[in-house]
CSV table of C-alpha atoms and ligand atoms in Angstrom, one decimal:
chain,number,residue,atom,x,y,z
A,1,MET,CA,94.5,-28.2,-31.0
A,2,TRP,CA,94.4,-25.9,-28.2
A,3,GLY,CA,91.2,-24.3,-29.8
A,4,SER,CA,88.7,-27.4,-29.3
A,5,PHE,CA,90.3,-28.5,-26.5
A,6,LEU,CA,89.0,-24.7,-25.0
A,7,LEU,CA,85.5,-25.2,-26.9
A,8,SER,CA,85.1,-28.3,-25.4
A,9,MET,CA,86.0,-27.1,-21.7
A,10,LEU,CA,82.7,-24.2,-22.6
A,11,ALA,CA,80.4,-26.4,-23.1
A,12,GLY,CA,81.0,-29.2,-20.8
A,13,ALA,CA,80.8,-26.0,-18.3
A,14,LEU,CA,77.3,-24.1,-19.5
A,15,THR,CA,76.3,-27.6,-20.2
A,16,ILE,CA,77.4,-28.7,-16.1
A,17,ILE,CA,75.3,-25.2,-15.5
A,18,PHE,CA,72.6,-25.5,-17.4
A,19,LEU,CA,72.0,-29.1,-15.7
A,20,ALA,CA,72.0,-27.3,-12.2
A,21,PHE,CA,69.6,-24.4,-12.8
A,22,LEU,CA,67.1,-27.6,-15.0
A,23,VAL,CA,67.2,-29.3,-12.0
A,24,ARG,CA,66.8,-26.1,-9.5
A,25,PHE,CA,63.6,-25.2,-11.8
A,26,THR,CA,62.2,-28.0,-12.0
A,27,VAL,CA,62.2,-29.1,-7.6
A,28,TRP,CA,60.8,-25.2,-7.3
A,29,ALA,CA,59.0,-26.5,-10.4
A,30,ALA,CA,57.3,-29.1,-8.3
A,31,LYS,CA,56.6,-27.3,-5.1
A,32,LYS,CA,55.1,-24.6,-7.2
A,33,SER,CA,52.9,-27.1,-9.2
A,34,ARG,CA,51.7,-27.9,-5.7
A,35,HIS,CA,49.9,-25.3,-4.7
A,36,ALA,CA,48.3,-25.1,-8.1
A,37,ILE,CA,46.0,-27.6,-7.2
A,38,PRO,CA,43.4,-27.0,-5.2
A,39,SER,CA,42.6,-29.5,-2.9
A,40,ARG,CA,38.6,-31.3,-2.7
A,41,TYR,CA,35.9,-31.8,-0.7
A,42,THR,CA,36.9,-34.9,1.6
A,43,PRO,CA,33.5,-34.6,4.7
A,44,ALA,CA,35.3,-33.9,7.9
A,45,ALA,CA,34.7,-35.6,10.4
A,46,LYS,CA,33.2,-33.4,13.1
A,47,PRO,CA,30.2,-31.6,11.6
A,48,GLU,CA,32.0,-27.8,12.9
A,49,ASP,CA,34.5,-28.9,10.1
A,50,GLU,CA,32.7,-28.5,7.5
A,51,HIS,CA,32.6,-25.6,4.9
A,52,ILE,CA,30.1,-23.5,3.7
A,53,GLN,CA,30.8,-21.0,1.3
A,54,ILE,CA,28.8,-18.0,0.6
A,55,LEU,CA,29.3,-16.1,-2.6
A,56,VAL,CA,28.2,-12.6,-3.2
A,57,LEU,CA,29.6,-10.7,-6.2
A,58,GLY,CA,28.9,-7.3,-4.7
A,59,ASP,CA,29.1,-5.9,-0.8
A,60,ILE,CA,28.7,-8.1,1.3
A,61,GLY,CA,27.2,-5.8,4.1
A,62,ARG,CA,24.7,-4.4,2.0
A,63,SER,CA,23.4,-7.7,1.2
A,64,PRO,CA,21.4,-9.1,3.8
A,65,ARG,CA,19.7,-11.3,2.2
A,66,MET,CA,23.3,-13.7,2.0
A,67,GLN,CA,24.3,-12.5,5.0
A,68,TYR,CA,21.7,-14.8,7.0
A,69,HIS,CA,22.0,-17.4,5.5
A,70,ALA,CA,25.4,-16.8,6.6
A,71,ILE,CA,24.9,-16.0,10.4
A,72,SER,CA,21.9,-18.9,9.9
A,73,ILE,CA,24.3,-21.4,9.1
A,74,ALA,CA,26.8,-20.0,11.6
A,75,LYS,CA,24.3,-20.5,14.4
A,76,HIS,CA,23.8,-24.2,13.6
A,77,GLY,CA,27.9,-25.3,13.9
A,78,ARG,CA,29.1,-25.4,10.6
A,79,HIS,CA,32.4,-22.9,9.5
A,80,VAL,CA,30.7,-20.2,7.1
A,81,ASP,CA,33.7,-18.4,4.1
A,82,LEU,CA,31.9,-15.2,3.1
A,83,ILE,CA,33.4,-14.0,-0.3
A,84,GLY,CA,32.3,-11.3,-1.9
A,85,TYR,CA,33.6,-7.5,-1.6
A,86,LYS,CA,34.3,-5.8,1.9
A,87,GLU,CA,32.9,-1.9,2.2
A,88,THR,CA,30.4,-1.4,3.7
A,89,ALA,CA,29.9,-3.2,7.9
A,90,ARG,CA,29.1,-6.5,8.0
A,91,HIS,CA,26.7,-8.0,10.3
A,92,PRO,CA,27.3,-7.4,13.7
A,93,GLU,CA,26.7,-11.4,14.4
A,94,LEU,CA,29.0,-12.3,11.8
A,95,ILE,CA,31.6,-10.6,13.2
A,96,GLY,CA,34.4,-11.5,15.6
A,97,LYS,CA,32.8,-15.2,15.1
A,98,PRO,CA,35.8,-17.7,15.5
A,99,ASN,CA,33.4,-19.9,12.7
A,100,VAL,CA,33.4,-16.8,10.4
A,101,SER,CA,36.0,-16.1,7.7
A,102,LEU,CA,35.7,-13.0,4.8
A,103,TYR,CA,37.7,-13.5,2.0
A,104,ALA,CA,37.1,-10.5,0.6
A,105,LEU,CA,38.0,-9.9,-3.8
A,106,SER,CA,40.3,-7.0,-4.4
A,107,PRO,CA,38.4,-3.5,-5.3
A,108,TYR,CA,38.3,-2.8,-8.7
A,109,PRO,CA,42.3,-0.3,-9.0
A,110,GLU,CA,41.9,3.4,-8.8
A,111,TRP,CA,42.5,4.7,-11.9
A,112,ILE,CA,38.8,2.6,-13.3
A,113,ALA,CA,37.1,5.2,-11.3
A,114,TRP,CA,38.1,8.3,-13.0
A,115,GLY,CA,36.4,6.5,-16.2
A,116,THR,CA,38.7,8.1,-18.4
A,117,LEU,CA,39.4,5.1,-20.4
A,118,PRO,CA,36.5,3.2,-20.9
A,119,LEU,CA,37.6,1.5,-23.7
A,120,LEU,CA,40.1,-0.5,-21.6
A,121,SER,CA,38.5,-0.4,-18.6
A,122,ILE,CA,35.4,-2.8,-19.5
A,123,PRO,CA,37.8,-5.3,-20.8
A,124,TYR,CA,39.9,-4.7,-17.5
A,125,LYS,CA,37.0,-5.4,-15.4
A,126,VAL,CA,36.0,-8.6,-16.4
A,127,ILE,CA,39.6,-10.5,-16.2
A,128,HIS,CA,39.8,-8.5,-13.0
A,129,GLN,CA,37.1,-10.0,-11.2
A,130,PHE,CA,37.5,-13.7,-12.9
A,131,CYS,CA,40.3,-13.6,-11.5
A,132,THR,CA,39.8,-12.4,-8.1
A,133,LEU,CA,36.7,-13.9,-8.0
A,134,TYR,CA,38.7,-17.7,-9.2
A,135,TYR,CA,41.7,-18.0,-7.2
A,136,GLN,CA,39.4,-16.6,-3.7
A,137,MET,CA,37.4,-19.7,-4.2
A,138,MET,CA,39.5,-22.0,-6.0
A,139,TYR,CA,43.1,-21.2,-4.2
A,140,ALA,CA,42.7,-19.3,-0.9
A,141,ALA,CA,39.4,-20.6,1.0
A,142,PRO,CA,38.9,-24.8,2.1
A,143,ALA,CA,37.3,-26.7,-0.6
A,144,ALA,CA,33.3,-26.6,1.5
A,145,GLN,CA,30.5,-29.0,1.1
A,146,TRP,CA,28.4,-26.2,-0.5
A,147,ILE,CA,28.6,-23.2,-2.4
A,148,ILE,CA,25.4,-21.1,-1.7
A,149,ILE,CA,25.2,-18.6,-5.3
A,150,GLN,CA,23.2,-14.9,-4.8
A,151,ASN,CA,21.9,-14.5,-8.2
A,152,PRO,CA,21.7,-11.4,-9.8
A,153,PRO,CA,24.9,-10.8,-11.2
A,154,SER,CA,24.7,-14.5,-13.5
A,155,ILE,CA,28.3,-13.2,-15.3
A,156,PRO,CA,31.6,-14.4,-14.2
A,157,THR,CA,29.6,-16.1,-11.2
A,158,PHE,CA,27.8,-19.5,-12.5
A,159,HIS,CA,31.1,-20.4,-14.9
A,160,VAL,CA,33.7,-19.8,-12.0
A,161,ALA,CA,31.1,-21.6,-9.8
A,162,MET,CA,30.7,-24.1,-11.8
A,163,PHE,CA,34.1,-25.2,-12.9
A,164,VAL,CA,35.3,-25.0,-8.9
A,165,ALA,CA,32.7,-27.7,-7.7
A,166,TRP,CA,33.1,-29.8,-10.7
A,167,VAL,CA,36.9,-28.8,-9.7
A,168,ARG,CA,36.5,-28.9,-6.0
A,169,GLY,CA,33.2,-32.1,-5.5
A,170,SER,CA,31.3,-29.1,-4.3
A,171,LYS,CA,27.3,-29.3,-3.7
A,172,VAL,CA,25.9,-25.9,-5.5
A,173,ILE,CA,22.6,-24.2,-3.9
A,174,VAL,CA,21.5,-21.2,-6.3
A,175,ASP,CA,19.8,-18.4,-4.6
A,176,TRP,CA,17.9,-16.2,-7.1
A,177,HIS,CA,16.7,-12.7,-6.1
A,178,ASN,CA,15.8,-11.5,-9.9
A,179,TYR,CA,17.4,-12.7,-12.7
A,180,GLY,CA,20.6,-10.2,-13.9
A,181,HIS,CA,18.8,-9.8,-17.7
A,182,THR,CA,15.5,-7.9,-16.8
A,183,LEU,CA,18.2,-6.3,-14.4
A,184,LEU,CA,20.4,-5.4,-17.3
A,185,SER,CA,17.2,-4.2,-19.1
A,186,THR,CA,16.5,-1.0,-17.2
A,187,THR,CA,19.7,0.5,-18.2
A,188,LEU,CA,19.2,2.1,-21.5
A,189,LEU,CA,22.5,1.4,-22.9
A,190,LEU,CA,23.1,-1.6,-21.7
A,191,ARG,CA,19.5,-3.2,-23.3
A,192,PRO,CA,21.3,-4.6,-26.2
A,193,LEU,CA,23.5,-7.3,-24.5
A,194,VAL,CA,19.8,-8.7,-22.9
A,195,PRO,CA,19.7,-11.8,-25.9
A,196,ILE,CA,23.5,-12.7,-24.9
A,197,TYR,CA,23.4,-12.1,-20.9
A,198,ARG,CA,19.6,-14.2,-21.2
A,199,TRP,CA,21.3,-16.9,-23.2
A,200,TYR,CA,24.1,-17.7,-20.2
A,201,GLU,CA,21.4,-16.5,-17.5
A,202,LYS,CA,19.2,-19.5,-18.4
A,203,GLY,CA,21.6,-21.7,-20.2
A,204,PHE,CA,24.1,-21.8,-17.2
A,205,GLY,CA,21.6,-21.2,-14.4
A,206,ARG,CA,19.7,-24.9,-15.1
A,207,ARG,CA,22.2,-26.7,-14.7
A,208,LEU,CA,23.8,-25.2,-11.9
A,209,GLY,CA,23.4,-25.8,-8.9
A,210,ASN,CA,21.9,-29.3,-7.0
A,211,ALA,CA,19.4,-27.3,-5.4
A,212,ASN,CA,17.6,-23.6,-5.8
A,213,LEU,CA,15.6,-21.0,-4.4
A,214,ALA,CA,14.0,-18.5,-5.2
A,215,VAL,CA,12.1,-15.4,-3.0
A,216,THR,CA,8.5,-16.1,-4.5
A,217,ASP,CA,6.3,-18.7,-5.5
A,218,ALA,CA,5.6,-16.8,-9.3
A,219,MET,CA,9.3,-17.0,-9.5
A,220,CYS,CA,10.0,-20.7,-8.3
A,221,ARG,CA,7.4,-21.3,-10.9
A,222,GLN,CA,8.7,-19.5,-13.8
A,223,LEU,CA,12.8,-21.3,-12.7
A,224,LYS,CA,10.4,-24.8,-13.2
A,225,GLY,CA,8.9,-23.6,-16.3
A,226,PRO,CA,9.3,-23.7,-20.1
A,227,SER,CA,10.7,-20.6,-20.1
A,228,PHE,CA,13.8,-21.8,-17.6
A,229,LYS,CA,13.1,-25.0,-17.6
A,230,VAL,CA,16.0,-25.4,-14.3
A,231,LYS,CA,16.1,-29.8,-14.4
A,232,THR,CA,17.2,-30.1,-10.4
A,233,PRO,CA,14.8,-28.9,-7.2
A,234,VAL,CA,13.3,-26.2,-7.0
A,235,VAL,CA,12.1,-24.3,-3.6
A,236,THR,CA,10.6,-20.6,-2.1
A,237,LEU,CA,12.2,-19.0,0.6
A,238,HIS,CA,10.0,-16.0,1.4
A,239,ASP,CA,12.7,-12.6,2.6
A,240,ARG,CA,11.6,-12.8,6.4
A,241,PRO,CA,12.7,-10.0,9.1
A,242,ALA,CA,15.5,-10.9,11.2
A,243,ALA,CA,15.8,-11.2,15.0
A,244,VAL,CA,16.5,-7.4,14.6
A,245,PHE,CA,14.0,-6.1,13.5
A,246,GLN,CA,10.9,-5.2,16.2
A,247,PRO,CA,8.1,-3.2,16.8
A,248,ILE,CA,8.4,-0.1,19.3
A,249,THR,CA,5.3,0.3,20.4
A,250,ASP,CA,6.2,1.6,24.4
A,251,PRO,CA,6.5,6.2,24.0
A,252,LYS,CA,9.5,6.8,25.8
A,253,GLU,CA,11.6,4.8,24.2
A,254,ARG,CA,10.5,6.3,20.2
A,255,PHE,CA,11.8,9.0,21.5
A,256,ALA,CA,15.3,8.1,22.9
A,257,VAL,CA,15.2,6.3,19.6
A,258,LEU,CA,14.4,8.8,17.5
A,259,SER,CA,16.4,11.4,20.7
A,260,ARG,CA,20.0,8.9,19.2
A,261,ILE,CA,19.1,8.9,15.5
A,262,GLY,CA,21.2,12.3,14.2
A,263,GLU,CA,18.6,12.6,11.7
A,264,THR,CA,15.5,12.6,13.5
A,265,LYS,CA,17.2,14.4,17.3
A,266,LYS,CA,15.6,18.0,16.1
A,267,ASP,CA,12.4,16.3,15.2
A,268,ALA,CA,12.5,13.5,18.1
A,269,LYS,CA,9.5,15.4,20.4
A,270,ASN,CA,7.2,16.2,17.4
A,271,ILE,CA,7.2,12.9,15.7
A,272,ILE,CA,6.7,11.0,18.9
A,273,ASP,CA,3.3,14.2,19.1
A,274,GLY,CA,2.5,13.3,16.2
A,275,THR,CA,3.1,16.6,13.9
A,276,VAL,CA,5.5,16.2,12.4
A,277,ARG,CA,4.6,12.3,10.5
A,278,LEU,CA,8.1,10.1,9.6
A,279,ILE,CA,8.0,8.5,6.1
A,280,VAL,CA,10.8,6.7,5.5
A,281,SER,CA,12.0,4.3,2.3
A,282,SER,CA,15.2,2.6,1.6
A,283,THR,CA,16.9,1.6,-1.1
A,284,SER,CA,20.1,0.7,-3.2
A,285,TRP,CA,19.9,3.6,-5.4
A,286,THR,CA,19.8,1.1,-8.2
A,287,ALA,CA,17.6,2.1,-12.0
A,288,ASP,CA,14.9,-0.4,-11.4
A,289,GLU,CA,13.2,1.8,-8.6
A,290,ASP,CA,11.9,5.5,-10.1
A,291,PHE,CA,12.6,8.3,-7.1
A,292,GLY,CA,11.1,10.8,-9.0
A,293,ILE,CA,7.6,9.3,-8.1
A,294,LEU,CA,8.7,10.6,-4.1
A,295,LEU,CA,9.1,13.9,-5.2
A,296,ASP,CA,6.1,14.0,-7.5
A,297,ALA,CA,3.9,13.4,-4.2
A,298,LEU,CA,5.4,14.9,-1.6
A,299,MET,CA,5.8,17.6,-4.3
A,300,ALA,CA,2.1,17.7,-4.7
A,301,TYR,CA,1.3,16.8,-1.0
A,302,ALA,CA,2.6,20.4,-0.1
A,303,ALA,CA,1.3,22.5,-2.4
A,304,PRO,CA,-1.2,24.3,-1.2
A,305,PRO,CA,-4.9,23.3,-1.6
A,306,ALA,CA,-6.8,24.1,-5.0
A,307,HIS,CA,-10.3,25.1,-3.6
A,308,GLY,CA,-12.7,22.7,-2.6
A,309,THR,CA,-10.1,19.8,-3.8
A,310,SER,CA,-8.4,19.0,-0.9
A,311,THR,CA,-10.2,16.6,1.6
A,312,MET,CA,-7.5,17.8,4.7
A,313,ASP,CA,-7.6,21.3,5.5
A,314,SER,CA,-3.4,21.6,6.2
A,315,PRO,CA,-1.1,19.2,6.0
A,316,ALA,CA,1.1,17.4,8.4
A,317,PRO,CA,4.8,18.9,8.0
A,318,ILE,CA,6.7,15.5,6.6
A,319,LEU,CA,10.2,14.2,7.7
A,320,ALA,CA,11.1,11.9,4.9
A,321,ILE,CA,14.5,9.7,5.0
A,322,ILE,CA,15.6,7.4,3.0
A,323,THR,CA,18.1,5.5,4.1
A,324,GLY,CA,20.8,3.5,1.6
A,325,LYS,CA,23.6,3.9,-0.2
A,326,GLY,CA,24.2,3.3,-4.7
A,327,PRO,CA,24.9,4.4,-8.1
A,328,GLN,CA,21.6,7.3,-8.1
A,329,LYS,CA,22.0,8.3,-4.8
A,330,GLN,CA,23.9,12.2,-5.7
A,331,PRO,CA,21.7,12.8,-8.9
A,332,TYR,CA,18.9,12.3,-6.4
A,333,ILE,CA,20.5,15.0,-3.8
A,334,GLU,CA,20.7,17.5,-6.5
A,335,LYS,CA,17.1,17.0,-7.7
A,336,ILE,CA,16.5,16.9,-4.0
A,337,LYS,CA,18.4,20.6,-3.2
A,338,GLU,CA,17.0,22.4,-6.4
A,339,LEU,CA,13.1,20.7,-5.2
A,340,GLU,CA,13.8,22.2,-2.1
A,341,SER,CA,15.6,26.1,-3.7
A,342,GLN,CA,13.0,26.2,-5.3
A,343,GLY,CA,10.7,26.1,-3.0
A,344,ASN,CA,8.4,23.4,-3.8
A,345,LEU,CA,9.0,20.8,-0.8
A,346,PRO,CA,7.4,23.7,1.3
A,347,GLY,CA,6.3,21.7,4.6
A,348,ILE,CA,8.8,18.9,3.9
A,349,ARG,CA,11.9,17.8,4.3
A,350,ILE,CA,13.7,15.2,2.7
A,351,LEU,CA,17.5,13.4,4.3
A,352,THR,CA,19.5,10.3,3.0
A,353,ALA,CA,21.3,8.3,5.1
A,354,TRP,CA,23.0,5.1,6.0
A,355,LEU,CA,22.7,3.9,9.7
A,356,SER,CA,24.3,1.1,11.7
A,357,THR,CA,22.0,-1.9,11.6
A,358,ARG,CA,20.5,-0.9,14.2
A,359,ASP,CA,19.7,1.7,14.0
A,360,TYR,CA,18.4,1.4,10.4
A,361,ALA,CA,16.1,-1.4,12.2
A,362,ALA,CA,15.0,1.3,15.3
A,363,LEU,CA,14.1,4.0,12.7
A,364,LEU,CA,11.8,1.8,10.8
A,365,ALA,CA,10.7,0.7,13.9
A,366,CYS,CA,9.4,5.0,15.3
A,367,ALA,CA,8.3,5.5,11.8
A,368,ASP,CA,4.4,6.4,10.8
A,369,LEU,CA,4.7,4.7,7.2
A,370,GLY,CA,7.3,3.0,5.2
A,371,VAL,CA,7.5,3.5,1.1
A,372,SER,CA,9.0,1.0,-0.6
A,373,LEU,CA,9.7,2.1,-4.9
A,374,HIS,CA,10.7,-1.5,-5.9
A,375,LYS,CA,9.9,-2.2,-9.8
A,376,SER,CA,10.4,-4.9,-10.1
A,377,SER,CA,12.2,-5.9,-13.5
A,378,SER,CA,11.4,-9.5,-14.2
A,379,GLY,CA,7.8,-8.9,-11.9
A,380,VAL,CA,8.8,-11.8,-9.7
A,381,ASP,CA,11.5,-10.6,-7.0
A,382,LEU,CA,10.3,-8.6,-3.9
A,383,PRO,CA,11.8,-6.1,-2.2
A,384,MET,CA,13.4,-7.2,1.1
A,385,LYS,CA,13.2,-3.7,2.8
A,386,VAL,CA,9.1,-3.8,3.4
A,387,VAL,CA,10.4,-7.1,4.8
A,388,ASP,CA,12.4,-5.6,7.2
A,389,MET,CA,10.0,-3.0,7.4
A,390,PHE,CA,7.5,-5.9,8.8
A,391,GLY,CA,10.0,-6.6,11.9
A,392,ALA,CA,9.5,-3.0,12.5
A,393,GLY,CA,5.7,-2.6,12.8
A,394,LEU,CA,6.1,-0.4,9.7
A,395,PRO,CA,2.9,-0.9,7.5
A,396,VAL,CA,4.0,0.5,3.9
A,397,ALA,CA,2.8,1.9,0.8
A,398,ALA,CA,4.3,-0.4,-2.0
A,399,TYR,CA,4.6,0.2,-5.4
A,400,SER,CA,2.5,-2.5,-6.6
A,401,ALA,CA,2.9,-2.8,-11.1
A,402,PHE,CA,4.0,-6.1,-10.9
A,403,GLU,CA,3.2,-10.0,-10.4
A,404,SER,CA,4.4,-11.2,-7.2
A,405,PHE,CA,3.3,-7.9,-4.9
A,406,GLY,CA,0.7,-9.6,-2.9
A,407,GLU,CA,2.7,-12.5,-2.0
A,408,LEU,CA,4.1,-10.1,0.2
A,409,ILE,CA,1.9,-7.0,0.6
A,410,LYS,CA,-1.8,-7.2,1.7
A,411,GLU,CA,-3.9,-4.1,0.9
A,412,GLY,CA,-5.6,-2.3,3.6
A,413,VAL,CA,-4.6,-4.9,5.7
A,414,ASN,CA,-1.0,-4.5,6.3
A,415,GLY,CA,-0.3,-1.7,3.7
A,416,CYS,CA,-1.1,-0.4,0.5
A,417,GLY,CA,-0.2,0.0,-3.1
A,418,PHE,CA,0.4,2.7,-6.2
A,419,GLU,CA,0.9,3.3,-9.6
A,420,THR,CA,1.9,6.8,-9.9
A,421,ALA,CA,3.0,10.1,-8.0
A,422,PRO,CA,-0.5,11.3,-7.8
A,423,GLN,CA,-2.1,8.0,-6.2
A,424,LEU,CA,0.9,7.9,-3.6
A,425,THR,CA,-0.4,11.8,-2.6
A,426,GLU,CA,-3.6,10.4,-2.2
A,427,VAL,CA,-1.9,8.1,0.1
A,428,PHE,CA,-0.5,10.4,2.3
A,429,GLN,CA,-3.1,12.8,2.4
A,430,ARG,CA,-5.1,9.7,3.4
A,431,LEU,CA,-3.1,7.7,6.3
A,432,LEU,CA,-0.9,10.9,7.7
A,433,GLY,CA,-4.0,13.5,8.5
A,434,VAL,CA,-5.7,13.4,12.0
A,435,TYR,CA,-8.5,11.5,9.4
A,436,GLY,CA,-6.0,8.5,9.4
A,437,VAL,CA,-5.0,7.4,12.7
A,438,LYS,CA,-7.5,4.2,12.9
A,439,GLU,CA,-6.5,3.4,9.4
A,440,LEU,CA,-2.9,3.2,9.4
A,441,ALA,CA,-3.4,1.4,13.2
A,442,ARG,CA,-5.1,-1.1,11.9
A,443,LEU,CA,-2.4,-1.2,8.8
A,444,LYS,CA,-0.2,-1.4,12.0
A,445,LYS,CA,-1.6,-4.3,13.2
A,446,GLY,CA,-1.2,-6.0,9.8
A,447,ALA,CA,2.4,-4.9,9.4
A,448,ILE,CA,3.5,-6.6,13.3
A,449,SER,CA,1.6,-9.4,12.4
A,450,GLU,CA,3.2,-10.0,9.3
A,451,GLY,CA,5.9,-9.8,10.4
A,452,SER,CA,6.1,-12.1,13.6
A,453,LEU,CA,6.6,-15.3,11.2
A,454,ARG,CA,10.8,-14.4,11.1
A,455,TRP,CA,13.3,-16.3,9.4
A,456,ASP,CA,14.7,-18.3,11.4
A,457,GLU,CA,12.0,-20.5,11.3
A,458,GLU,CA,11.3,-20.7,7.7
A,459,TRP,CA,15.8,-20.8,7.2
A,460,ASN,CA,16.3,-24.1,9.6
A,461,ARG,CA,12.6,-25.4,7.5
A,462,VAL,CA,14.2,-24.2,4.5
A,463,VAL,CA,17.4,-24.7,4.0
A,464,GLY,CA,18.6,-26.3,6.7
A,465,ARG,CA,17.4,-29.5,5.2
A,466,ILE,CA,18.9,-28.8,2.0
A,467,ILE,CA,22.5,-28.8,3.6
A,468,GLY,CA,21.0,-31.5,6.5
A,469,VAL,CA,21.7,-28.9,9.0
A,470,VAL,CA,18.1,-29.8,10.2
A,471,ASP,CA,16.5,-33.2,10.1
A,472,SER,CA,13.8,-33.6,7.6
B,1,LIG,N1,22.7,-1.2,7.7
B,1,LIG,C1,21.6,0.0,6.7
B,1,LIG,N2,21.4,-1.1,5.6
B,1,LIG,C2,20.2,-0.6,4.7
B,1,LIG,C3,20.7,1.1,4.9
B,1,LIG,N3,19.5,1.5,3.8
B,1,LIG,C4,18.9,0.2,3.1
B,1,LIG,N4,19.5,-1.0,3.8
B,1,LIG,C5,19.8,-2.1,3.2
B,1,LIG,O1,19.4,-2.6,1.6
B,1,LIG,C6,18.7,-2.4,2.0
B,1,LIG,C7,17.3,-2.3,0.9
B,1,LIG,O2,18.5,-2.6,0.0
B,1,LIG,P1,17.8,-2.4,-2.0
B,1,LIG,O3,18.8,-3.6,-3.2
B,1,LIG,O4,16.9,-1.7,-2.6
B,1,LIG,O5,17.1,-3.7,-1.6
B,1,LIG,P2,15.1,-4.7,-2.2
B,1,LIG,O6,14.4,-3.8,-3.3
B,1,LIG,O7,14.6,-4.5,-0.9
B,1,LIG,O8,15.6,-6.0,-2.1
B,1,LIG,C8,17.0,-6.7,-2.8
B,1,LIG,O9,16.4,-7.8,-2.2
B,1,LIG,C9,15.7,-8.9,-2.3
B,1,LIG,C10,15.9,-10.5,-1.8
B,1,LIG,O10,16.6,-10.2,-0.7
B,1,LIG,C11,15.3,-9.3,-3.7
B,1,LIG,O11,14.2,-10.1,-4.6
B,1,LIG,C12,15.1,-8.2,-4.5
B,1,LIG,O12,15.3,-8.3,-5.9
B,1,LIG,C13,16.4,-6.5,-4.2
B,1,LIG,O13,17.7,-7.4,-5.4
B,1,LIG,C14,17.4,-2.9,2.7
B,1,LIG,O14,16.8,-4.1,3.2
B,1,LIG,C15,18.1,-3.1,4.0
B,1,LIG,O15,18.6,-4.6,4.7
B,1,LIG,C16,21.0,1.3,6.7
B,1,LIG,O16,21.1,2.5,6.1
B,1,LIG,N5,22.2,0.6,6.7
């Protein structure tokens, strides 16, 4: 009898403890679930309280076009929430502004960079990227009126953005810079994945945006056409230079700039008087730019002329500066060192650099010729670097074998095209020698004229109207 009494006491005590835990757990779960439900967008009473998200699944500091969207939106008094990786410094106009916030995606842990566990690292990367992107878009950033998304990359941006926009009631603009599946096809090892990527990009891409932006008219036609069948409006927003890119024509000012920048300091005087020619190329060091063409062209330019074949007596020395950061930088640095040590580049100095936005713009304005090796994996995008160069009044020699080339570069007016290294050598020989002065000056005029069309006007006309910050 005592035994059953004690047992019932124990059972009663355990039930009370269990119930107490249950009540506490229910209160805790209720509190937590409040935060698990994301807020929904409701129109703000004042325009300055409207939030617009800019999403870049890459380094924000190296995404000029998306930063320009952010600057334009902030100028129109809306709140910009930038979501992306924080690696290099952002554009100065996006720092210290009360209506610009950054929601940084968390970087991969260090063991991923070591590359020792490739079988684990690929699925880990996919899950990591999904989680950090989902958290920042769904919970950390306030519900946005519009989400502007950079493509590529399309995976996992498209399906995450589609779900977030649906749950939070935001509208979406997809800014098509290029296609993810064509970029993927430039890496040999990843080619088997291209059909899956293409299926995803076209399938989600045709349904995701309330509106779409394309970088060229050719891309705009393709997106509307039978291959993509994008159902919502598609308009072209051509890249245009930002205000920081300006020509510098006064020799004193050019000298001051060249003496300030570490890479040109030593040659400043010779660059001004034309005894050293300054060429600049800028890049993200990706597989769609073949710097081998530039190196071969410079080697041929520097080689002693075979009797009777040269149009010049002796070629002017060249200082070539390649600016930018990216995956293929180190292998090319090794290649350049090797060519130099073999004595294949007499009279040529090749430097690589990463400059502040201000110095990058100033360097372009002081150079003699810009070089673009952008190959365009889709055939219908354009190199942003050429837009920077035109803004700084710098004529270009640009790789030309792709459909949309003529939308920006006009042969003989603001630059010239090449498809092979010998053709680029010929451009260097023609434009950088004493007989090229007149032609180069004419191309410079064309570059200044093309660069005078600026980002603000183009953006207000196209995007400003779509998102309603400019009256239509
Ligand atoms: N601050 C700074 N920026 C630099 C430097 N060097 C390069 N950049 C930035 O890096 C860009 C060049 O990077 P790429 O990735 O080579 O760009 P792109 O081929 O010219 O164009 C890209 O953007 C277009 C849309 O705007 C796309 O259409 C195109 O496919 C490509 O992704 C330049 O425009 C510039 O903004 C530097 O030293 N300093």
